[in-house]
């Protein structure tokens, strides 16, 4: 089939809003009414703000509600439609991230094996770093082979705090690695 999708000729409608969180302000971006990005301040790979679309809180009610439940400790998984733009490999990595249970971690190598590409841990790390929807697509749950914290677009301090929060410890306790 050689038909061109309508999205290729019609620019996607983008909207955004900013919400507070225990980890600093979060910028939520929707593409055609569906969550397509969650960015933290000073996040690596954060695009320029002018690409976020018009300010509008309307498409984000359910996202904000579920994030509030998560930060209150009342939600361990998100049930939201996502519009994730990336390469097929990136999207396959992001799909694997969604399978990592709350309070647990996986290594880049384990994710590569789960994808059937055992030698692709570095490629998995690169795709993990390009995840556009942090927290909800839990890239913070991926650690180095030795159990060490390695790269996180939102900063290693936030990664440590998120992992400590999810493991039930205080953020000052450090990270409890669960396999």
PDB file of C-alpha atoms in Angstrom:
ATOM      1  CA  UNK A   1       0.000   0.000   0.000  1.00  0.00           C
ATOM      2  CA  UNK A   2       1.370   3.435  -0.878  1.00  0.00           C
ATOM      3  CA  UNK A   3      -1.211   5.656   0.814  1.00  0.00           C
ATOM      4  CA  UNK A   4       0.197   8.510   2.860  1.00  0.00           C
ATOM      5  CA  UNK A   5      -1.223   8.806   6.391  1.00  0.00           C
ATOM      6  CA  UNK A   6      -3.138  12.005   7.069  1.00  0.00           C
ATOM      7  CA  UNK A   7      -0.707  12.840   9.876  1.00  0.00           C
ATOM      8  CA  UNK A   8       2.068  13.223   7.302  1.00  0.00           C
ATOM      9  CA  UNK A   9       0.244  16.092   5.590  1.00  0.00           C
ATOM     10  CA  UNK A  10      -1.550  17.631   8.560  1.00  0.00           C
ATOM     11  CA  UNK A  11       0.557  18.908  11.448  1.00  0.00           C
ATOM     12  CA  UNK A  12      -0.298  17.271  14.758  1.00  0.00           C
ATOM     13  CA  UNK A  13      -2.167  19.437  17.245  1.00  0.00           C
ATOM     14  CA  UNK A  14       0.004  19.863  20.348  1.00  0.00           C
ATOM     15  CA  UNK A  15      -0.959  21.167  23.760  1.00  0.00           C
ATOM     16  CA  UNK A  16       0.894  21.340  27.048  1.00  0.00           C
ATOM     17  CA  UNK A  17       0.565  22.151  30.712  1.00  0.00           C
ATOM     18  CA  UNK A  18       2.916  22.267  33.687  1.00  0.00           C
ATOM     19  CA  UNK A  19       2.106  20.530  36.978  1.00  0.00           C
ATOM     20  CA  UNK A  20       3.956  20.476  40.274  1.00  0.00           C
ATOM     21  CA  UNK A  21       5.382  17.246  41.657  1.00  0.00           C
ATOM     22  CA  UNK A  22       7.658  16.199  44.527  1.00  0.00           C
ATOM     23  CA  UNK A  23      10.431  16.055  41.888  1.00  0.00           C
ATOM     24  CA  UNK A  24       9.903  19.530  40.504  1.00  0.00           C
ATOM     25  CA  UNK A  25       7.644  20.884  37.779  1.00  0.00           C
ATOM     26  CA  UNK A  26       6.572  18.396  35.104  1.00  0.00           C
ATOM     27  CA  UNK A  27       5.687  19.554  31.600  1.00  0.00           C
ATOM     28  CA  UNK A  28       2.996  17.370  30.049  1.00  0.00           C
ATOM     29  CA  UNK A  29       2.612  17.437  26.261  1.00  0.00           C
ATOM     30  CA  UNK A  30      -0.282  15.975  24.283  1.00  0.00           C
ATOM     31  CA  UNK A  31      -0.288  15.277  20.573  1.00  0.00           C
ATOM     32  CA  UNK A  32      -3.772  15.088  19.091  1.00  0.00           C
ATOM     33  CA  UNK A  33      -5.186  14.922  22.639  1.00  0.00           C
ATOM     34  CA  UNK A  34      -3.032  11.971  23.796  1.00  0.00           C
ATOM     35  CA  UNK A  35      -0.066  12.205  26.188  1.00  0.00           C
ATOM     36  CA  UNK A  36       3.133  12.204  24.141  1.00  0.00           C
ATOM     37  CA  UNK A  37       5.681  13.633  26.578  1.00  0.00           C
ATOM     38  CA  UNK A  38       6.429  14.264  30.239  1.00  0.00           C
ATOM     39  CA  UNK A  39       9.514  16.387  30.771  1.00  0.00           C
ATOM     40  CA  UNK A  40      11.283  17.426  33.960  1.00  0.00           C
ATOM     41  CA  UNK A  41      13.166  20.670  34.351  1.00  0.00           C
ATOM     42  CA  UNK A  42      16.746  20.464  33.081  1.00  0.00           C
ATOM     43  CA  UNK A  43      16.021  17.096  31.450  1.00  0.00           C
ATOM     44  CA  UNK A  44      18.445  15.812  28.861  1.00  0.00           C
ATOM     45  CA  UNK A  45      16.829  15.529  25.397  1.00  0.00           C
ATOM     46  CA  UNK A  46      14.109  18.001  26.392  1.00  0.00           C
ATOM     47  CA  UNK A  47      13.046  19.760  23.175  1.00  0.00           C
ATOM     48  CA  UNK A  48      12.590  23.526  23.005  1.00  0.00           C
ATOM     49  CA  UNK A  49       9.422  24.730  24.720  1.00  0.00           C
ATOM     50  CA  UNK A  50       8.095  26.257  21.511  1.00  0.00           C
ATOM     51  CA  UNK A  51       7.574  22.688  20.235  1.00  0.00           C
ATOM     52  CA  UNK A  52       5.158  21.865  23.098  1.00  0.00           C
ATOM     53  CA  UNK A  53       2.151  23.550  21.482  1.00  0.00           C
ATOM     54  CA  UNK A  54      -0.365  25.843  23.094  1.00  0.00           C
ATOM     55  CA  UNK A  55      -0.917  25.929  26.855  1.00  0.00           C
ATOM     56  CA  UNK A  56      -4.121  24.043  27.666  1.00  0.00           C
ATOM     57  CA  UNK A  57      -4.932  21.876  30.689  1.00  0.00           C
ATOM     58  CA  UNK A  58      -7.934  20.133  29.076  1.00  0.00           C
ATOM     59  CA  UNK A  59      -6.341  16.954  27.701  1.00  0.00           C
ATOM     60  CA  UNK A  60      -4.456  16.238  30.923  1.00  0.00           C
ATOM     61  CA  UNK A  61      -7.122  15.688  33.590  1.00  0.00           C
ATOM     62  CA  UNK A  62      -6.691  11.913  33.821  1.00  0.00           C
ATOM     63  CA  UNK A  63      -2.887  12.134  33.576  1.00  0.00           C
ATOM     64  CA  UNK A  64      -2.782  14.650  36.442  1.00  0.00           C
ATOM     65  CA  UNK A  65      -5.152  12.506  38.537  1.00  0.00           C
ATOM     66  CA  UNK A  66      -3.047   9.353  38.058  1.00  0.00           C
ATOM     67  CA  UNK A  67       0.227  11.196  38.713  1.00  0.00           C
ATOM     68  CA  UNK A  68      -1.277  12.548  41.946  1.00  0.00           C
ATOM     69  CA  UNK A  69      -2.235   9.022  43.010  1.00  0.00           C
ATOM     70  CA  UNK A  70       1.266   7.772  42.153  1.00  0.00           C
ATOM     71  CA  UNK A  71       2.991  10.494  44.168  1.00  0.00           C
ATOM     72  CA  UNK A  72       0.598   9.865  47.087  1.00  0.00           C
ATOM     73  CA  UNK A  73       1.650   6.190  47.051  1.00  0.00           C
ATOM     74  CA  UNK A  74      -1.816   5.028  45.948  1.00  0.00           C
ATOM     75  CA  UNK A  75      -0.940   3.963  42.371  1.00  0.00           C
ATOM     76  CA  UNK A  76       1.736   1.556  41.185  1.00  0.00           C
ATOM     77  CA  UNK A  77       0.871   1.411  37.471  1.00  0.00           C
ATOM     78  CA  UNK A  78      -0.543   3.901  35.011  1.00  0.00           C
ATOM     79  CA  UNK A  79      -3.499   3.218  32.728  1.00  0.00           C
ATOM     80  CA  UNK A  80      -3.215   5.947  30.126  1.00  0.00           C
ATOM     81  CA  UNK A  81      -3.194   6.075  26.347  1.00  0.00           C
ATOM     82  CA  UNK A  82       0.214   7.165  25.068  1.00  0.00           C
ATOM     83  CA  UNK A  83       1.342   8.609  21.742  1.00  0.00           C
ATOM     84  CA  UNK A  84       5.035   7.682  21.715  1.00  0.00           C
ATOM     85  CA  UNK A  85       6.996   8.867  18.697  1.00  0.00           C
ATOM     86  CA  UNK A  86      10.240   7.012  18.074  1.00  0.00           C
ATOM     87  CA  UNK A  87      11.927   4.387  15.978  1.00  0.00           C
ATOM     88  CA  UNK A  88      10.531   0.843  16.062  1.00  0.00           C
ATOM     89  CA  UNK A  89      13.462  -0.214  18.274  1.00  0.00           C
ATOM     90  CA  UNK A  90      12.904   2.694  20.691  1.00  0.00           C
ATOM     91  CA  UNK A  91       9.201   1.874  20.936  1.00  0.00           C
ATOM     92  CA  UNK A  92      10.043  -1.791  21.641  1.00  0.00           C
ATOM     93  CA  UNK A  93      12.354  -0.713  24.491  1.00  0.00           C
ATOM     94  CA  UNK A  94       9.700   1.627  25.886  1.00  0.00           C
ATOM     95  CA  UNK A  95       7.147  -1.207  25.755  1.00  0.00           C
ATOM     96  CA  UNK A  96       9.548  -3.343  27.837  1.00  0.00           C
ATOM     97  CA  UNK A  97       9.943  -0.507  30.349  1.00  0.00           C
ATOM     98  CA  UNK A  98       6.186  -0.591  30.915  1.00  0.00           C
ATOM     99  CA  UNK A  99       6.523  -4.241  32.018  1.00  0.00           C
ATOM    100  CA  UNK A 100       8.944  -3.478  34.884  1.00  0.00           C
ATOM    101  CA  UNK A 101       6.863  -3.686  38.067  1.00  0.00           C
ATOM    102  CA  UNK A 102       6.712  -0.833  40.539  1.00  0.00           C
ATOM    103  CA  UNK A 103       9.464  -1.141  43.141  1.00  0.00           C
ATOM    104  CA  UNK A 104      11.648  -3.341  40.932  1.00  0.00           C
ATOM    105  CA  UNK A 105      14.561  -2.669  38.607  1.00  0.00           C
ATOM    106  CA  UNK A 106      16.072  -4.264  35.524  1.00  0.00           C
ATOM    107  CA  UNK A 107      19.496  -3.868  33.978  1.00  0.00           C
ATOM    108  CA  UNK A 108      20.069  -2.657  30.443  1.00  0.00           C
ATOM    109  CA  UNK A 109      21.363  -6.148  29.640  1.00  0.00           C
ATOM    110  CA  UNK A 110      18.243  -7.825  31.009  1.00  0.00           C
ATOM    111  CA  UNK A 111      16.071  -5.578  28.849  1.00  0.00           C
ATOM    112  CA  UNK A 112      18.210  -6.385  25.805  1.00  0.00           C
ATOM    113  CA  UNK A 113      17.748 -10.112  26.495  1.00  0.00           C
ATOM    114  CA  UNK A 114      13.989  -9.678  26.917  1.00  0.00           C
ATOM    115  CA  UNK A 115      13.962  -8.009  23.495  1.00  0.00           C
ATOM    116  CA  UNK A 116      15.833 -10.983  22.003  1.00  0.00           C
ATOM    117  CA  UNK A 117      18.933  -8.839  21.405  1.00  0.00           C
ATOM    118  CA  UNK A 118      21.370  -9.891  24.146  1.00  0.00           C
ATOM    119  CA  UNK A 119      24.255  -7.830  22.770  1.00  0.00           C
ATOM    120  CA  UNK A 120      22.247  -4.619  22.525  1.00  0.00           C
ATOM    121  CA  UNK A 121      22.499  -3.266  26.074  1.00  0.00           C
ATOM    122  CA  UNK A 122      24.082   0.002  24.888  1.00  0.00           C
ATOM    123  CA  UNK A 123      21.387   0.490  22.255  1.00  0.00           C
ATOM    124  CA  UNK A 124      18.794  -0.210  24.949  1.00  0.00           C
ATOM    125  CA  UNK A 125      20.456   2.464  27.099  1.00  0.00           C
ATOM    126  CA  UNK A 126      20.303   4.995  24.272  1.00  0.00           C
ATOM    127  CA  UNK A 127      16.632   4.240  23.618  1.00  0.00           C
ATOM    128  CA  UNK A 128      15.922   4.392  27.349  1.00  0.00           C
ATOM    129  CA  UNK A 129      17.504   7.848  27.465  1.00  0.00           C
ATOM    130  CA  UNK A 130      15.239   9.056  24.647  1.00  0.00           C
ATOM    131  CA  UNK A 131      12.052   7.989  26.449  1.00  0.00           C
ATOM    132  CA  UNK A 132       9.726  10.983  26.063  1.00  0.00           C
ATOM    133  CA  UNK A 133       7.352  10.089  28.914  1.00  0.00           C
ATOM    134  CA  UNK A 134       9.424   9.761  32.066  1.00  0.00           C
ATOM    135  CA  UNK A 135       7.894   8.356  35.285  1.00  0.00           C
ATOM    136  CA  UNK A 136       4.849   6.945  33.443  1.00  0.00           C
ATOM    137  CA  UNK A 137       7.108   4.934  31.119  1.00  0.00           C
ATOM    138  CA  UNK A 138       9.460   4.048  33.989  1.00  0.00           C
ATOM    139  CA  UNK A 139      12.941   4.475  32.539  1.00  0.00           C
ATOM    140  CA  UNK A 140      14.137   5.297  36.066  1.00  0.00           C
ATOM    141  CA  UNK A 141      13.788   1.569  36.896  1.00  0.00           C
ATOM    142  CA  UNK A 142      16.740   0.635  34.665  1.00  0.00           C
ATOM    143  CA  UNK A 143      20.166   0.328  36.282  1.00  0.00           C
ATOM    144  CA  UNK A 144      23.702  -0.704  35.371  1.00  0.00           C
ATOM    145  CA  UNK A 145      24.846  -4.337  35.352  1.00  0.00           C
ATOM    146  CA  UNK A 146      26.593  -3.877  38.706  1.00  0.00           C
ATOM    147  CA  UNK A 147      23.435  -2.487  40.298  1.00  0.00           C
ATOM    148  CA  UNK A 148      24.752   1.059  40.074  1.00  0.00           C
ATOM    149  CA  UNK A 149      22.717   4.040  39.038  1.00  0.00           C
ATOM    150  CA  UNK A 150      23.670   5.058  35.559  1.00  0.00           C
ATOM    151  CA  UNK A 151      22.358   7.807  33.307  1.00  0.00           C
ATOM    152  CA  UNK A 152      18.915   9.282  33.735  1.00  0.00           C
ATOM    153  CA  UNK A 153      17.603  12.128  31.629  1.00  0.00           C
ATOM    154  CA  UNK A 154      16.032  13.711  34.694  1.00  0.00           C
ATOM    155  CA  UNK A 155      19.286  13.516  36.670  1.00  0.00           C
ATOM    156  CA  UNK A 156      20.729  10.813  38.905  1.00  0.00           C
ATOM    157  CA  UNK A 157      19.428  12.525  42.047  1.00  0.00           C
ATOM    158  CA  UNK A 158      15.843  12.255  40.776  1.00  0.00           C
ATOM    159  CA  UNK A 159      16.420   8.646  39.709  1.00  0.00           C
ATOM    160  CA  UNK A 160      17.673   7.746  43.173  1.00  0.00           C
ATOM    161  CA  UNK A 161      14.741   9.535  44.801  1.00  0.00           C
ATOM    162  CA  UNK A 162      12.178   7.830  42.534  1.00  0.00           C
ATOM    163  CA  UNK A 163      13.658   4.374  43.168  1.00  0.00           C
ATOM    164  CA  UNK A 164      13.777   4.967  46.929  1.00  0.00           C
ATOM    165  CA  UNK A 165      10.163   6.191  46.858  1.00  0.00           C
ATOM    166  CA  UNK A 166       9.029   3.110  44.950  1.00  0.00           C
ATOM    167  CA  UNK A 167      10.956   0.691  47.175  1.00  0.00           C
ATOM    168  CA  UNK A 168       9.169   2.039  50.226  1.00  0.00           C
ATOM    169  CA  UNK A 169      12.225   3.617  51.806  1.00  0.00           C
ATOM    170  CA  UNK A 170      12.811   7.244  52.477  1.00  0.00           C
ATOM    171  CA  UNK A 171      14.539   9.175  49.753  1.00  0.00           C
ATOM    172  CA  UNK A 172      17.530   9.564  52.064  1.00  0.00           C
ATOM    173  CA  UNK A 173      17.942   5.784  52.440  1.00  0.00           C
ATOM    174  CA  UNK A 174      19.509   5.380  49.012  1.00  0.00           C
ATOM    175  CA  UNK A 175      18.360   2.801  46.530  1.00  0.00           C
ATOM    176  CA  UNK A 176      17.201  -0.684  47.302  1.00  0.00           C
ATOM    177  CA  UNK A 177      17.764  -2.778  44.195  1.00  0.00           C
ATOM    178  CA  UNK A 178      15.158  -5.490  43.714  1.00  0.00           C
ATOM    179  CA  UNK A 179      15.462  -8.238  41.106  1.00  0.00           C
TER     180      UNK A 179
END
